[in-house]
Coordinates of C-alpha atoms in Angstrom, one line a residue:
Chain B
X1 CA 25.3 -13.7 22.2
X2 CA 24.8 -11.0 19.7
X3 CA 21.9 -10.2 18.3
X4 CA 21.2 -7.9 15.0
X5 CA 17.6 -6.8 13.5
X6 CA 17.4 -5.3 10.2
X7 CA 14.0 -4.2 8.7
X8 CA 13.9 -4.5 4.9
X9 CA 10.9 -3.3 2.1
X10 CA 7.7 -2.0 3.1
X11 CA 5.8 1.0 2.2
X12 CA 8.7 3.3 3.3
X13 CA 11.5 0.9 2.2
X14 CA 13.9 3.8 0.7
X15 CA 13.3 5.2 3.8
X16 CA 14.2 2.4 6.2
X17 CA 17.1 1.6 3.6
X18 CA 19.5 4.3 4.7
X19 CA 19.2 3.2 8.6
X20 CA 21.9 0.9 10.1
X21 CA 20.4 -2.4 12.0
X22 CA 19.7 -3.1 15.7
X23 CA 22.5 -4.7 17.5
X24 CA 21.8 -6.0 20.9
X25 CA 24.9 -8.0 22.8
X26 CA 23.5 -10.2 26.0
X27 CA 27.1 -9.1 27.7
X28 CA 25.5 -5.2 28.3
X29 CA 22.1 -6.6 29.0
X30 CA 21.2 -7.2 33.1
X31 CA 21.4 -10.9 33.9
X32 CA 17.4 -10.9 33.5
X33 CA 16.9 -9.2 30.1
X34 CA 20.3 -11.2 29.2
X35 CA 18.1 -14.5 30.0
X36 CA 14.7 -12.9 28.1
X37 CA 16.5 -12.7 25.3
X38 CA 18.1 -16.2 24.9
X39 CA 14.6 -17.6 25.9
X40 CA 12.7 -15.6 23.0
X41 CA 15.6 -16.0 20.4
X42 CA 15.7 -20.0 21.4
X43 CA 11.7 -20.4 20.9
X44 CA 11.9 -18.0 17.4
X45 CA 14.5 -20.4 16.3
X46 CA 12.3 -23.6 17.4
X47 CA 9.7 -22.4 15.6
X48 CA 11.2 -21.7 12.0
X49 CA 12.7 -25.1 12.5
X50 CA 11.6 -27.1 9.3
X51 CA 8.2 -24.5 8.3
X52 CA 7.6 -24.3 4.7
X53 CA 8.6 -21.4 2.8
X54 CA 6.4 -18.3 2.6
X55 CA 3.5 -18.2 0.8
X56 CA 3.3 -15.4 -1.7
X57 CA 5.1 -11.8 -2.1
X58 CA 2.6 -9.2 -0.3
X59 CA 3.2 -6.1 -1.6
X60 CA 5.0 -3.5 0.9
X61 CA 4.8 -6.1 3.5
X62 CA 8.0 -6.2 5.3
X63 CA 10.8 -8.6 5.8
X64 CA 13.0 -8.8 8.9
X65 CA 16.0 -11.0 9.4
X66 CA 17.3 -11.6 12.8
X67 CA 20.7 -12.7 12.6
X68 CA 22.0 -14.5 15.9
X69 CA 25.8 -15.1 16.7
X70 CA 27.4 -16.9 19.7
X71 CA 30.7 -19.1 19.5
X72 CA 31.6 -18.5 16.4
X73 CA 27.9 -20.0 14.7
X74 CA 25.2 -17.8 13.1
X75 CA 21.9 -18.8 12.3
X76 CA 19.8 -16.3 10.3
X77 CA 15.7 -16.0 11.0
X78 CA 13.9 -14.1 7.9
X79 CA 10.4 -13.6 8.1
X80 CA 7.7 -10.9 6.9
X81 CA 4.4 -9.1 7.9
X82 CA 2.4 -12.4 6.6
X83 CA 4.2 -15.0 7.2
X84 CA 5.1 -14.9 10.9
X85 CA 5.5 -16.7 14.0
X86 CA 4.2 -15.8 17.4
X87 CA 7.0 -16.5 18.6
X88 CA 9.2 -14.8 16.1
X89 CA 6.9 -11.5 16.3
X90 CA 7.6 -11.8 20.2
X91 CA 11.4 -11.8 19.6
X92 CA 11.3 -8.5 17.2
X93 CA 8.9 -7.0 19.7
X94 CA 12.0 -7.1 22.2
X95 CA 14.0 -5.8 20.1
X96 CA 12.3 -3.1 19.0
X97 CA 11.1 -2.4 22.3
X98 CA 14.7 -2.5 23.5
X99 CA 15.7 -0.3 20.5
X100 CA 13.2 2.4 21.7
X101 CA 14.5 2.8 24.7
X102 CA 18.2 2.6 23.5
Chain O
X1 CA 28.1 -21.3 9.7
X2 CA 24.5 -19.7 9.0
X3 CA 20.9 -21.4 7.9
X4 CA 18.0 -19.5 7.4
X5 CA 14.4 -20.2 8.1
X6 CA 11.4 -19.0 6.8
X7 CA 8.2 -19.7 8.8
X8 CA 4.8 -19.0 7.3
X9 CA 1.9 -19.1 10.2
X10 CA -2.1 -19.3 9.8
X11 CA -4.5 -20.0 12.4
X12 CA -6.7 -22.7 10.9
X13 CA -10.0 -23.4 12.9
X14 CA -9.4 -26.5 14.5
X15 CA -6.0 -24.5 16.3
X16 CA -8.6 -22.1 17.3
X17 CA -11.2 -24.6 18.8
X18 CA -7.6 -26.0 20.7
X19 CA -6.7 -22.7 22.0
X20 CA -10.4 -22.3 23.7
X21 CA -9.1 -25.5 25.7
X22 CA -5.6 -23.4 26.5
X23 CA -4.7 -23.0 30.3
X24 CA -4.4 -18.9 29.7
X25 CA -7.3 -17.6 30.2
X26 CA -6.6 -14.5 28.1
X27 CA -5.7 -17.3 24.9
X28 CA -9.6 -18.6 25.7
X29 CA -11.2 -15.5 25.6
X30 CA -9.0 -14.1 22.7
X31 CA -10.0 -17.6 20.7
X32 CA -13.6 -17.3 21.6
X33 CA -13.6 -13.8 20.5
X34 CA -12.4 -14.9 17.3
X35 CA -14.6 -17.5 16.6
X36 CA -17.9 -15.1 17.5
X37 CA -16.8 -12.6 15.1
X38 CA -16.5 -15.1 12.7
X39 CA -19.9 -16.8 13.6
X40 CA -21.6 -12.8 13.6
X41 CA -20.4 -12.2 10.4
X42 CA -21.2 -15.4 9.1
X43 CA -24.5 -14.8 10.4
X44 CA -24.4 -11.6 8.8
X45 CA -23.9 -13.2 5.1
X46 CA -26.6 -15.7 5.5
X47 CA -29.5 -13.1 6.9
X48 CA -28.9 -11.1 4.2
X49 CA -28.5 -13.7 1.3
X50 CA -32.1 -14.8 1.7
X51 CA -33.3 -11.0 1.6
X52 CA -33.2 -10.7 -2.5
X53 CA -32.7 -6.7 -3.3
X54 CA -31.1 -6.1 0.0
X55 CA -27.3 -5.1 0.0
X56 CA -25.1 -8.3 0.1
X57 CA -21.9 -8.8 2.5
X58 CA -20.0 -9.2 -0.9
X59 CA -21.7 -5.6 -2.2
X60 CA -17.7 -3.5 -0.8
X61 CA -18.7 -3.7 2.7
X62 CA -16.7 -2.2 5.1
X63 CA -15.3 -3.9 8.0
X64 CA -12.7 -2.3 10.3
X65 CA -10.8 -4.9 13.1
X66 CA -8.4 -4.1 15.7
X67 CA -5.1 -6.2 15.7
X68 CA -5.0 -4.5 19.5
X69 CA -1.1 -3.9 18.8
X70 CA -0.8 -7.9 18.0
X71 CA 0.6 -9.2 14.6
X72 CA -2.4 -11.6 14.6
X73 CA -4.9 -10.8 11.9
X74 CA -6.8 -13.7 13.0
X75 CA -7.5 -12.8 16.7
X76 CA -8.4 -9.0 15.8
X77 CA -11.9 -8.0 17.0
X78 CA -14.2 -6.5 15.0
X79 CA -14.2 -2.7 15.7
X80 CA -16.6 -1.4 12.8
X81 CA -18.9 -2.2 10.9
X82 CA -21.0 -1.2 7.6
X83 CA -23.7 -1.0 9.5
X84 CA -22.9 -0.7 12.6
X85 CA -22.0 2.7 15.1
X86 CA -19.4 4.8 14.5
X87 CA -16.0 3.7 16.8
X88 CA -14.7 5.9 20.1
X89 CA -11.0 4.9 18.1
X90 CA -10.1 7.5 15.9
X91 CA -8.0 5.4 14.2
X92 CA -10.8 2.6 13.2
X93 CA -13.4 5.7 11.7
X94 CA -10.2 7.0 9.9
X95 CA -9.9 3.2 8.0
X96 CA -13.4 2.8 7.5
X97 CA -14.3 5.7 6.3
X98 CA -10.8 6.6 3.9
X99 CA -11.6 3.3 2.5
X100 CA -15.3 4.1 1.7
X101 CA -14.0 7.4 -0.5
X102 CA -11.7 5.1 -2.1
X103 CA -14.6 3.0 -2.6
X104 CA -16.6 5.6 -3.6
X105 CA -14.0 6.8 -6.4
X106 CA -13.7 3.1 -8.2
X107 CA -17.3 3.2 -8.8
X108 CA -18.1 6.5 -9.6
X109 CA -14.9 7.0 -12.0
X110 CA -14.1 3.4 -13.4
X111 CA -17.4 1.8 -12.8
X112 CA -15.7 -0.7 -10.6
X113 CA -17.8 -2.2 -7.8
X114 CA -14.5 -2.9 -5.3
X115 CA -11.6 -4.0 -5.2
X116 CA -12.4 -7.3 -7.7
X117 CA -15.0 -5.7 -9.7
X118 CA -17.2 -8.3 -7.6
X119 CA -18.1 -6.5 -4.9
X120 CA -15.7 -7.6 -2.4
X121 CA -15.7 -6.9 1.4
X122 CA -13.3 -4.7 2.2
X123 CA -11.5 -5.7 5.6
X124 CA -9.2 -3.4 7.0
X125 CA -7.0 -4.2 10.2
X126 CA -5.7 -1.1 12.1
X127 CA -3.0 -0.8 15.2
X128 CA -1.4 -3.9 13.8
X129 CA 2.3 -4.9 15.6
X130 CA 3.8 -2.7 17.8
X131 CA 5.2 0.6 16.5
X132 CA 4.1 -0.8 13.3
X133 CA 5.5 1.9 10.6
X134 CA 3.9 0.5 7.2
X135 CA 0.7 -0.6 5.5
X136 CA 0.5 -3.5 3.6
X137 CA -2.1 -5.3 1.4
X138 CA -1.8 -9.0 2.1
X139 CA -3.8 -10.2 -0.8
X140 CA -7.4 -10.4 1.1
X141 CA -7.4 -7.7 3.5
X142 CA -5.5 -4.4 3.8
X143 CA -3.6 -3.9 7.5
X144 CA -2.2 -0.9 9.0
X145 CA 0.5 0.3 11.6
X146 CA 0.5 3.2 14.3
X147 CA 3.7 4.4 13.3
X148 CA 6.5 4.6 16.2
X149 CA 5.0 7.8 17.2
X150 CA 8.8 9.4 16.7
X151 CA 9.4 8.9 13.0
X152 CA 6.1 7.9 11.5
X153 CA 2.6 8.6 12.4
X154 CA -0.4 6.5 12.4
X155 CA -1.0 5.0 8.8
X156 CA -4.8 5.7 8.9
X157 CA -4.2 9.0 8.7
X158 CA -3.3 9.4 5.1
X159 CA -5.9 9.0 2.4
X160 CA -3.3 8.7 -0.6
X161 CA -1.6 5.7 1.6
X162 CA -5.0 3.9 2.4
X163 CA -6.0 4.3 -1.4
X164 CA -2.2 3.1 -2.8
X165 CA -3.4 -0.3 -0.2
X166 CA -6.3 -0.6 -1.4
X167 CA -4.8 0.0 -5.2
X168 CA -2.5 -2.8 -4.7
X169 CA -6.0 -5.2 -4.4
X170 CA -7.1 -3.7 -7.8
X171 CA -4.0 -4.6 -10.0
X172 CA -4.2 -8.3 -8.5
X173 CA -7.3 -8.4 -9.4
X174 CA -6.8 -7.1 -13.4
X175 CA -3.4 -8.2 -14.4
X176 CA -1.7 -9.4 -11.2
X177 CA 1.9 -7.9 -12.0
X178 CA 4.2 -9.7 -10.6
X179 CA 5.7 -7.7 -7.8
X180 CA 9.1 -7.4 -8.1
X181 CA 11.7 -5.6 -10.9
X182 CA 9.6 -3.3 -13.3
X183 CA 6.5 -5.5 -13.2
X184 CA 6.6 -4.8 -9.1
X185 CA 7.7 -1.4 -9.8
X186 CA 5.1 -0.9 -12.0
X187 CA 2.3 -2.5 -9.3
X188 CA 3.5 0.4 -6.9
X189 CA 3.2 3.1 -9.3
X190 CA -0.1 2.2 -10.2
X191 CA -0.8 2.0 -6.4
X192 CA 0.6 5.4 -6.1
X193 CA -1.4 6.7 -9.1
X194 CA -4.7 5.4 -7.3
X195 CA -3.8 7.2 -4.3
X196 CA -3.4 10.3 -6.1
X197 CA -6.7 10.2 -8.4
X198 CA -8.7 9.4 -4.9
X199 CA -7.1 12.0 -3.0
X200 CA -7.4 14.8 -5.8
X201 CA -11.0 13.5 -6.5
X202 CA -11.8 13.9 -2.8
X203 CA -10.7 17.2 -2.6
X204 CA -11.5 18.0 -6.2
X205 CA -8.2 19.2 -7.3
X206 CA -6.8 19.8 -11.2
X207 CA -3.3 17.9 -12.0
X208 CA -2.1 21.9 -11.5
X209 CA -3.6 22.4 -8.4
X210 CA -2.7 18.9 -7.0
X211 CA 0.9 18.2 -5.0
X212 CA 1.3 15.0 -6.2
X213 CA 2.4 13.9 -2.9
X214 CA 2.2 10.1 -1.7
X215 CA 2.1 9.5 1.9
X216 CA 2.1 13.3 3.3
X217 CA 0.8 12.6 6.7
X218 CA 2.7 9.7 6.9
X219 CA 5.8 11.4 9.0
X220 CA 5.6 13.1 12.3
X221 CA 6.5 16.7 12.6
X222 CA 9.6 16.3 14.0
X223 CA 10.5 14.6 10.6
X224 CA 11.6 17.6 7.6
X225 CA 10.1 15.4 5.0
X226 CA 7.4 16.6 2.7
X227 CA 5.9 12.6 1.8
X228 CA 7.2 9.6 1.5
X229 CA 7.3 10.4 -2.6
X230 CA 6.3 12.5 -4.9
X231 CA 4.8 11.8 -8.0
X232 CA 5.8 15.2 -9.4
X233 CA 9.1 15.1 -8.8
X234 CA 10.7 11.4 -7.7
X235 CA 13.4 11.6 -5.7
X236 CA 13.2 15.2 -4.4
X237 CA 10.0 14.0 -1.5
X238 CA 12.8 14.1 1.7
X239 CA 16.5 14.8 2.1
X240 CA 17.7 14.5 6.1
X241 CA 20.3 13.9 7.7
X242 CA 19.0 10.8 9.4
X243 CA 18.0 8.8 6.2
X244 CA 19.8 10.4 3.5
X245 CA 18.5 11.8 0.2
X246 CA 15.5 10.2 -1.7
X247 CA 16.2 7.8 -3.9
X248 CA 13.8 7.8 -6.9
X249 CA 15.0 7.7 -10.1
X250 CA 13.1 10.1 -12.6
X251 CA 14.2 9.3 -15.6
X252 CA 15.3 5.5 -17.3
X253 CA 19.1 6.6 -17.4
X254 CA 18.8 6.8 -13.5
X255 CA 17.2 3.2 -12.7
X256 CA 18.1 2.0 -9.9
X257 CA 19.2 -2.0 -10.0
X258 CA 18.6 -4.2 -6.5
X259 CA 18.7 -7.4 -6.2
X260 CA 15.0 -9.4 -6.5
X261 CA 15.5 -10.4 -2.8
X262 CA 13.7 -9.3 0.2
X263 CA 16.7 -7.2 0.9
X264 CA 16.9 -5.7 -2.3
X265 CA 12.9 -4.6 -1.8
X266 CA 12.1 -7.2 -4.9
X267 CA 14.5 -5.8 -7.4
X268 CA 13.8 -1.9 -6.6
X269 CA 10.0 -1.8 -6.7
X270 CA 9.8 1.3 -4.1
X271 CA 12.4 3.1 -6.4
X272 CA 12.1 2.8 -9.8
X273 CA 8.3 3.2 -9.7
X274 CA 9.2 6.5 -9.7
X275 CA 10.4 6.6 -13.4
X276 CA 5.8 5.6 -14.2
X277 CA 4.9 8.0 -11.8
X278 CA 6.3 10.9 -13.7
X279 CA 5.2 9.6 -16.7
X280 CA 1.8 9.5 -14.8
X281 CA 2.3 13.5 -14.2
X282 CA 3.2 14.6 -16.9
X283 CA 0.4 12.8 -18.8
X284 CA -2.0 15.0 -16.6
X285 CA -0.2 17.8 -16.4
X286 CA 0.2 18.6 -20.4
X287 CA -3.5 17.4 -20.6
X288 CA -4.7 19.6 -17.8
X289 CA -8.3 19.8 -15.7
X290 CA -8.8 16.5 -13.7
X291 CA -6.3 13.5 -13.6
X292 CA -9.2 11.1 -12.9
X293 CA -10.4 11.8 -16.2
X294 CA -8.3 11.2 -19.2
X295 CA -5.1 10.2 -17.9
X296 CA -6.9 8.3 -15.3
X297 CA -8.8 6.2 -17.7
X298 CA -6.1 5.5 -20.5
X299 CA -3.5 4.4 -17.1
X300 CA -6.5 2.2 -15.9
X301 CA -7.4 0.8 -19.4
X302 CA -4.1 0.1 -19.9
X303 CA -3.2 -1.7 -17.0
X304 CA -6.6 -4.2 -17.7
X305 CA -4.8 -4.5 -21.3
X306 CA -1.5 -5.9 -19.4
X307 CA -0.4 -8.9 -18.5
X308 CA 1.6 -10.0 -15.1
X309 CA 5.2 -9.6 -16.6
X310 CA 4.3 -6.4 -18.4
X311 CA 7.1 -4.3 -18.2
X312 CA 7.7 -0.5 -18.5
X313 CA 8.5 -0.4 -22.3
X314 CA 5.1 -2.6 -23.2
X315 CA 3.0 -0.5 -20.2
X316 CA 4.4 2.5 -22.4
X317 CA 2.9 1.2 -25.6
X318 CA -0.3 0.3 -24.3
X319 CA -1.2 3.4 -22.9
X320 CA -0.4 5.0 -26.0
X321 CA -2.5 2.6 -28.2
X322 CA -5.2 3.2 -25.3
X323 CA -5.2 6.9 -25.3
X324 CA -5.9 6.4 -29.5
X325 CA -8.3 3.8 -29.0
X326 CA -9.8 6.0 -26.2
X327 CA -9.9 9.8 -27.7
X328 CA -8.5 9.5 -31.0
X329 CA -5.1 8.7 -32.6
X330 CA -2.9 11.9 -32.8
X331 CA -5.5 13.4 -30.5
X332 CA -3.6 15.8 -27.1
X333 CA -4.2 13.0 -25.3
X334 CA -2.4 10.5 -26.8
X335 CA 0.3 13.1 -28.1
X336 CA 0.8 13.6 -23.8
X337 CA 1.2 10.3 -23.5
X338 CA 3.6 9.8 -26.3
X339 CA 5.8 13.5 -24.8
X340 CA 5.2 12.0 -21.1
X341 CA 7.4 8.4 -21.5
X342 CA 9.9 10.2 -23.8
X343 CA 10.3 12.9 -21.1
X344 CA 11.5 9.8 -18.3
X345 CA 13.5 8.1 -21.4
X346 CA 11.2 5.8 -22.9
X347 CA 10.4 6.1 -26.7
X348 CA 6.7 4.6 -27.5
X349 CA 7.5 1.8 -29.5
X350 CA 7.4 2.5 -33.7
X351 CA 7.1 6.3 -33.2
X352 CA 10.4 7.7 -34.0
X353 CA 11.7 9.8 -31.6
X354 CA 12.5 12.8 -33.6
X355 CA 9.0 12.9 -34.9
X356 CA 7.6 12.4 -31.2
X357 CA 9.3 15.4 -30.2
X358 CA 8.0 17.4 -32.9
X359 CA 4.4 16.5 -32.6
X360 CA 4.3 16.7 -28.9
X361 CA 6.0 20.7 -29.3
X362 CA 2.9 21.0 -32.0
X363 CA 0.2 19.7 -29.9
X364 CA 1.7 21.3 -26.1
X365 CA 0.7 24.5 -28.1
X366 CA -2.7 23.8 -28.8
X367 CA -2.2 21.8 -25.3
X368 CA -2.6 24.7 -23.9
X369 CA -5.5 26.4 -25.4
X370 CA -7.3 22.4 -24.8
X371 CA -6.6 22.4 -21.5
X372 CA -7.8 26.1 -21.1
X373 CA -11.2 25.3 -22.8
X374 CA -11.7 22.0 -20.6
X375 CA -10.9 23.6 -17.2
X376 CA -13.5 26.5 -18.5
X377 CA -16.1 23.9 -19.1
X378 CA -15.5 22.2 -16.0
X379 CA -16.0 25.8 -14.2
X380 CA -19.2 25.8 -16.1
X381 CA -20.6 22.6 -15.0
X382 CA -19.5 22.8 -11.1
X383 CA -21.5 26.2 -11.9
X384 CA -24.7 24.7 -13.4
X385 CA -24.3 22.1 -10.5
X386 CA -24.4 24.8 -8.1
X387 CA -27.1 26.3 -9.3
X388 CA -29.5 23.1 -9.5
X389 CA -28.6 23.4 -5.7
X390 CA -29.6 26.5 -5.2
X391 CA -32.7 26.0 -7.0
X392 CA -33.8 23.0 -5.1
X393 CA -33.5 24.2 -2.0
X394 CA -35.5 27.2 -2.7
X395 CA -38.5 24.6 -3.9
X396 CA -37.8 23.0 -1.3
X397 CA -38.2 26.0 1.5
X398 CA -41.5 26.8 -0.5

């Protein structure tokens, strides 16, 4: 599974704009992290299942799209500083935990 | 094949009365938390409600939570209050008290009680997410990051930034512009022109003195960036190797089209607000002493005079007709108004452009001796105020 984060907007959004996105592939991840990761990105995923679209436009809130591929199916996960999941802020804490220490 | 979800997520109060029930203890305490801070503060607003003449919750109090590196506004405990001691966090006295100058500055320059005109609290929610590098207003309360720590610092610690949040609450609350293309450009520019105004009036700077600079402490040293803009010169605030050159468009012939998607920051809104920030400079800088004063008031007239689709060539026009209306027509300030828009490409509406030119040469002349006589008479009145001082504290030492 492959698994891409890419910030968007905010304060700093010119900024952020010229960075490339996280990547994370569970194939160089240890069996345990490999595992963390489906669990988080499989509960993220539950989650957005059938919510109702964001509220309003916050300005220089920010937007983050996870995008998640495995056997040839993606499923794309967008959501911003006021409109999301525990579970989804859970999954880009991971990431940008894991990012960090890349 | 690829969907895309969107979730939206508010903790109601029954959710929180469930969560008290939760098998995690931490969950219990965190919901029970909550729900006291709620119940203090609602405490708070009825106590003081039947005391007529004493200062209401409503009358811009400060309060100060701490998200404790959580994205949860909701389970963020209170940290500081109007009233209440002053914090051990650095972070939470940085909040509390950057948003009592910008506090300070609505009402003292604009005659605006808060953020509404009303009086509203003002909540602000510090060491929100972790590495959190942004601010945001969310339309009730204003919430801010720590920064990663190797890129961007913590977002308390710039006034211009905490004043550009709090801005955002002001233009929602007078014309609403619709944030995204030139009407969400516009909303940022006017955010960026509050945080100048309440940063230069904080430090009493002139539009010469002043750097213009938006978000100055916003980077951490190891970042060769001077701000996250510049009002003075858009697109010239950083140029690294890391994230290329900035991007700010200065002029209409350099406008910069996105798409009006989350990915395309709402159709450009962080770039082409350069383009009215300019405009905003130059205003000040041909008029000279204080940008609070007349440039200040003729932007913040004109943006109670627009509407929340206004775009840049009708925001142009109206702060033209204001700064007639305001001083008088064919007055400096109005003919700096008229030189500033044509200077970033836009030519005030019925006013020919040749003839625009011409009278703004004529009057950035006389400009000069105006703005000459009004920084002299400023010097005279900090002096007089200095003076009065000095005389009561004699009286007052007998």
């Amino acid at each position: 599974m492959r698994v891409t984060l890419a910030t968007h907007g905010g304060l700093a959004a010119p900024v952020l704009a010229g960075l490339p996105p996280d990547v994370v592939d569970t194939h160089a991840l240890p069996e345990s992290a490999a595992a963390e990761l489906s669990r988080l990105v499989a509960a993220a995923t539950e989650a957005a299942a059938g919510a109702p679209e964001p509220r309003r436009r916050a300005p220089d809130a920010m937007s983050y799209s996870i995008t998640v591929e495995e056997d040839g199916h993606s499923c794309v996960l967008v959501q911003s500083d006021t409109d999301m999941s525990p579970e989804f802020a859970a999954l880009l804490r991971w990431l940008k935990e894991h990012a960090a220490r890349e | 094949m690829t969907s895309e979800f969107r979730h939206h997520c508010i903790t109601p109060p029954y959710l929180l009365e469930r969560l008290l029930k939760d098998v995690d203890s931490e969950v219990r305490q965190a919901a029970l938390n909550t729900m006291l801070t709620t119940a203090h503060l609602r405490g708070e607003r009825a106590v003081r409600t039947a005391f007529p003449g004493v200062a209401t919750p409503g009358n811009a109090r400060r309060t100060i939570y701490d998200c404790r590196n959580t994205t949860s506004l909701p389970f963020a405990v209170l940290a500081r209050s109007e009233d209440g001691p002053e914090s051990a966090d650095v972070s939470v006295n940085r909040a509390f008290d950057m948003l009592g100058k910008t506090r300070d500055f609505f009402q003292r320059v604009f005659a605006r009680n808060s953020i509404d005109g009303h009086g509203m609290r003002l909540d602000g929610y510090v060491h929100y997410g972790y590495e959190f590098a942004n601010a945001f207003w969310d339309g009730r309360q204003m919430v801010f990051g720590d920064g990663d720590g190797r890129v961007f610092s913590d977002l308390t610690g710039s006034l211009s930034v905490i004043a550009h949040e709090l801005g955002h609450g002001v233009t929602e609350h007078t014309t609403g512009l619709v944030y995204h293309n030139q009407s969400g450009a516009l909303n940022e520019s006017m955010s960026d022109v509050f945080g100048a105004m309440v940063e230069q009036w904080t430090l009493g700077q002139t539009a010469g003195q002043a750097d213009w600079l938006i978000g100055r402490e916003v980077f951490t040293p190891q970042i060769e960036a001077d701000a996250l803009r510049s009002m003075k010169a858009p697109g010239h605030a950083w140029n690294t190797e890391r994230f290329g050159k900035d991007p700010q468009p200065d002029h209409m012939s350099k406008y910069v089209n996105m798409p009006d998607t989350y990915e395309g920051d709402w159709g450009a809104v962080h770039y082409n607000s350069g383009i009215p920030n300019k405009a905003f400079y130059l205003t000040a800088a041909t008029i000279g002493g204080y940008s609070w004063e007349a440039p200040g008031l003729i932007w913040y007239e004109a943006l109670k005079a627009s509407n929340s689709e206004t775009r840049f060539q009708e925001f142009a026009d109206t702060t033209y007709r204001k700064a007639g209306e305001l001083y008088e027509v064919g007055s400096a300030e109005q003919m700096a108004v008229l030189g500033a828009w044509q200077e970033v490409g836009i030519s005030i509406t019925g006013v020919s452009a040749g003839l625009a030119r011409a009278r703004t040469r004529t009057v950035g002349q006389n400009g000069d001796a105006t703005a000459a006589v009004r920084a002299l008479t400023a010097q005279v009145q900090e002096l007089s105020r200095d003076v009065a001082a000095l005389k009561g504290r004699v009286t007052a030492g007998g």
